[in-house]
Amino acid sequence: LLVAQDDLIHVERYQYGRSDAQRMTSFSMAKTVIAMLLGIAVAEGRIGSLDTPAEAYATSLRGLEYGATPLRHLLTMSSGVQFLEDYSGTDDSTRLARGTTGQQSGGGAEVLGLFNTRVAPPGARWYYASSETYALAMVLRAVVGMPIADYFADRIWRPIGAEADASWLIDSSGLEVGYQGLQATLRDF
């Protein structure tokens, strides 16, 4: 628990033997960071239009429904690709986690191939789906030509004056697991 106001920390407490030096996993906060980095990539001219299908940038997504989806609809979780995220332990988010953080696959497009049924046109319906941010991480990695962790450190982490290095969980392909997995100290978060 950390309570801060401006530059003053009022309360900072850790449990379970943790300390202020230990990194904690962001879980879904990482989705926002991936979206911010995509915005930076657009501003830098690395991405021409959010209306471009993902496969134009991440060629490994060709032939997949996520690849045929415009970036805008991946960013707004309105791809129309069937994905169930209800945390039942048998849902699609569990399958995604097993294929990425559980390293039960080769990672990348191999994981997204598990979710390849379109049930609505892009932009027609919103549904929370971590897989969409994972597809965006693939696009981001392709357009920046470097690990997302390095791009993040250069464009966001160092410029904001973070005290400690951050890290990312990666899948078997070496891709940062963009839908979760950013790890940083509590003070830096």
Short mmCIF file of C-alpha atoms in Angstrom, two decimals:
data_model
loop_
_atom_site.label_atom_id
_atom_site.label_comp_id
_atom_site.label_asym_id
_atom_site.label_seq_id
_atom_site.Cartn_x
_atom_site.Cartn_y
_atom_site.Cartn_z
CA LEU A 1 0.00 0.00 0.00
CA LEU A 2 1.36 3.39 -0.95
CA VAL A 3 -0.39 6.71 -0.41
CA ALA A 4 1.36 9.71 -1.95
CA GLN A 5 0.50 13.33 -2.52
CA ASP A 6 2.71 15.28 -4.89
CA ASP A 7 6.28 14.32 -3.88
CA LEU A 8 5.39 13.22 -0.34
CA ILE A 9 4.77 9.58 0.56
CA HIS A 10 2.29 9.51 3.45
CA VAL A 11 2.04 5.72 3.86
CA GLU A 12 4.13 2.90 2.41
CA ARG A 13 3.61 -0.64 3.68
CA TYR A 14 4.55 -4.06 2.34
CA GLN A 15 3.36 -7.53 3.35
CA TYR A 16 4.57 -11.09 2.95
CA GLY A 17 8.24 -10.19 3.34
CA ARG A 18 8.23 -7.81 0.37
CA SER A 19 10.19 -4.58 0.28
CA ASP A 20 10.19 -1.34 -1.68
CA ALA A 21 12.89 -2.76 -3.97
CA GLN A 22 10.77 -5.64 -5.29
CA ARG A 23 8.93 -5.45 -8.58
CA MET A 24 5.23 -6.22 -8.69
CA THR A 25 3.29 -7.35 -11.74
CA SER A 26 0.95 -4.81 -13.29
CA PHE A 27 -1.51 -7.28 -14.76
CA SER A 28 -3.94 -5.37 -16.99
CA MET A 29 -2.35 -1.95 -16.40
CA ALA A 30 0.13 -3.13 -19.05
CA LYS A 31 -2.66 -2.85 -21.65
CA THR A 32 -2.67 0.92 -21.19
CA VAL A 33 1.11 1.04 -21.56
CA ILE A 34 0.90 -0.88 -24.86
CA ALA A 35 -1.76 1.59 -26.07
CA MET A 36 0.45 4.53 -25.04
CA LEU A 37 3.42 3.04 -26.89
CA LEU A 38 1.29 2.55 -30.01
CA GLY A 39 0.32 6.20 -29.79
CA ILE A 40 4.00 7.12 -29.64
CA ALA A 41 4.69 4.89 -32.64
CA VAL A 42 1.93 6.69 -34.56
CA ALA A 43 3.39 10.08 -33.58
CA GLU A 44 6.83 8.92 -34.76
CA GLY A 45 5.39 7.88 -38.13
CA ARG A 46 6.02 4.17 -37.57
CA ILE A 47 2.30 3.47 -37.97
CA GLY A 48 0.52 5.28 -40.75
CA SER A 49 -3.09 4.81 -39.72
CA LEU A 50 -5.04 3.09 -36.98
CA ASP A 51 -7.41 1.93 -39.72
CA THR A 52 -4.72 -0.35 -41.16
CA PRO A 53 -5.14 -4.08 -40.47
CA ALA A 54 -2.67 -5.50 -37.93
CA GLU A 55 -1.21 -7.92 -40.50
CA ALA A 56 0.18 -5.00 -42.50
CA TYR A 57 2.67 -4.49 -39.67
CA ALA A 58 2.91 -7.91 -38.02
CA THR A 59 3.13 -10.27 -40.98
CA SER A 60 2.93 -13.33 -38.72
CA LEU A 61 -0.73 -12.40 -38.16
CA ARG A 62 -1.59 -12.92 -41.85
CA GLY A 63 -4.36 -15.44 -42.27
CA LEU A 64 -5.69 -14.83 -38.75
CA GLU A 65 -8.81 -12.86 -37.90
CA TYR A 66 -6.75 -10.66 -35.57
CA GLY A 67 -4.46 -9.91 -38.50
CA ALA A 68 -7.40 -8.76 -40.62
CA THR A 69 -8.59 -6.44 -37.84
CA PRO A 70 -7.79 -2.71 -38.02
CA LEU A 71 -5.56 -1.49 -35.19
CA ARG A 72 -8.30 0.88 -34.03
CA HIS A 73 -10.60 -2.04 -33.24
CA LEU A 74 -7.86 -3.95 -31.43
CA LEU A 75 -7.21 -0.84 -29.32
CA THR A 76 -10.90 -0.53 -28.46
CA MET A 77 -11.39 -4.28 -27.95
CA SER A 78 -13.98 -4.38 -30.69
CA SER A 79 -12.33 -6.82 -33.11
CA GLY A 80 -15.36 -9.09 -33.30
CA VAL A 81 -13.14 -12.14 -32.72
CA GLN A 82 -14.67 -14.64 -30.33
CA PHE A 83 -12.85 -14.60 -26.97
CA LEU A 84 -14.30 -15.40 -23.55
CA GLU A 85 -12.64 -13.75 -20.57
CA ASP A 86 -14.60 -14.69 -17.46
CA TYR A 87 -11.74 -16.13 -15.33
CA SER A 88 -13.44 -19.48 -14.88
CA GLY A 89 -10.17 -21.40 -15.24
CA THR A 90 -11.37 -22.93 -18.51
CA ASP A 91 -12.05 -19.75 -20.49
CA ASP A 92 -10.04 -18.27 -23.35
CA SER A 93 -8.05 -16.00 -21.03
CA THR A 94 -6.77 -19.15 -19.30
CA ARG A 95 -5.79 -20.62 -22.68
CA LEU A 96 -4.06 -17.35 -23.58
CA ALA A 97 -2.15 -17.32 -20.29
CA ARG A 98 -1.07 -20.94 -20.70
CA GLY A 99 0.21 -20.19 -24.20
CA THR A 100 2.09 -17.06 -23.16
CA THR A 101 3.14 -16.86 -19.52
CA GLY A 102 2.71 -20.62 -19.08
CA GLN A 103 4.95 -21.10 -22.12
CA GLN A 104 2.81 -24.00 -23.37
CA SER A 105 3.25 -22.92 -26.98
CA GLY A 106 5.70 -21.22 -29.28
CA GLY A 107 4.10 -17.87 -28.42
CA GLY A 108 3.11 -15.07 -30.77
CA ALA A 109 0.80 -15.87 -33.66
CA GLU A 110 0.69 -19.54 -32.65
CA VAL A 111 -1.21 -18.51 -29.51
CA LEU A 112 -3.54 -16.14 -31.35
CA GLY A 113 -4.36 -18.88 -33.84
CA LEU A 114 -6.32 -20.52 -31.01
CA PHE A 115 -8.81 -17.65 -31.24
CA ASN A 116 -9.66 -17.36 -34.91
CA THR A 117 -13.43 -17.16 -35.19
CA ARG A 118 -15.00 -13.82 -36.03
CA VAL A 119 -18.50 -13.44 -34.58
CA ALA A 120 -19.05 -9.76 -35.44
CA PRO A 121 -17.60 -7.23 -37.87
CA PRO A 122 -14.74 -5.10 -36.49
CA GLY A 123 -16.15 -2.19 -34.53
CA ALA A 124 -19.63 -3.68 -34.12
CA ARG A 125 -19.34 -4.89 -30.53
CA TRP A 126 -17.08 -4.33 -27.53
CA TYR A 127 -15.89 -7.24 -25.44
CA TYR A 128 -12.98 -7.26 -22.99
CA ALA A 129 -10.33 -9.51 -24.52
CA SER A 130 -6.69 -9.63 -23.43
CA SER A 131 -5.85 -11.34 -26.71
CA GLU A 132 -6.42 -8.08 -28.58
CA THR A 133 -3.66 -6.33 -26.64
CA TYR A 134 -1.41 -9.32 -27.21
CA ALA A 135 -1.95 -8.84 -30.96
CA LEU A 136 -1.11 -5.15 -30.53
CA ALA A 137 2.13 -6.12 -28.77
CA MET A 138 3.04 -8.14 -31.86
CA VAL A 139 2.35 -5.10 -34.05
CA LEU A 140 4.32 -2.81 -31.76
CA ARG A 141 7.34 -5.10 -31.70
CA ALA A 142 7.29 -5.29 -35.50
CA VAL A 143 7.04 -1.53 -36.09
CA VAL A 144 9.67 -0.46 -33.56
CA GLY A 145 12.18 -3.15 -34.52
CA MET A 146 13.35 -3.67 -30.95
CA PRO A 147 12.08 -5.31 -27.78
CA ILE A 148 9.04 -3.52 -26.37
CA ALA A 149 10.91 -3.31 -23.06
CA ASP A 150 13.65 -1.20 -24.67
CA TYR A 151 11.17 1.04 -26.52
CA PHE A 152 9.22 1.50 -23.28
CA ALA A 153 12.38 2.36 -21.33
CA ASP A 154 13.49 4.89 -23.96
CA ARG A 155 10.14 6.57 -24.59
CA ILE A 156 8.40 6.42 -21.20
CA TRP A 157 10.27 4.91 -18.24
CA ARG A 158 13.49 6.93 -18.23
CA PRO A 159 11.81 10.21 -19.29
CA ILE A 160 9.37 10.05 -16.34
CA GLY A 161 12.28 9.58 -13.92
CA ALA A 162 11.46 6.09 -12.66
CA GLU A 163 13.69 5.10 -9.73
CA ALA A 164 14.23 1.45 -10.71
CA ASP A 165 14.31 -0.59 -13.89
CA ALA A 166 11.09 -2.23 -14.98
CA SER A 167 10.83 -5.63 -16.63
CA TRP A 168 8.31 -7.53 -18.75
CA LEU A 169 7.19 -11.15 -18.82
CA ILE A 170 7.97 -12.67 -22.20
CA ASP A 171 6.51 -15.62 -24.08
CA SER A 172 8.38 -18.48 -25.77
CA SER A 173 8.89 -16.37 -28.90
CA GLY A 174 10.59 -13.61 -26.89
CA LEU A 175 7.60 -11.25 -27.18
CA GLU A 176 6.63 -9.17 -24.18
CA VAL A 177 3.25 -10.32 -22.88
CA GLY A 178 1.57 -6.99 -23.52
CA TYR A 179 -1.80 -7.74 -21.97
CA GLN A 180 -0.10 -8.09 -18.58
CA GLY A 181 3.38 -8.63 -17.28
CA LEU A 182 4.91 -5.19 -16.86
CA GLN A 183 6.77 -5.40 -13.55
CA ALA A 184 7.94 -2.42 -11.53
CA THR A 185 8.36 -1.24 -7.97
CA LEU A 186 5.36 0.18 -6.20
CA ARG A 187 6.91 3.65 -6.04
CA ASP A 188 7.45 3.70 -9.79
CA PHE A 189 3.91 2.53 -10.48
#
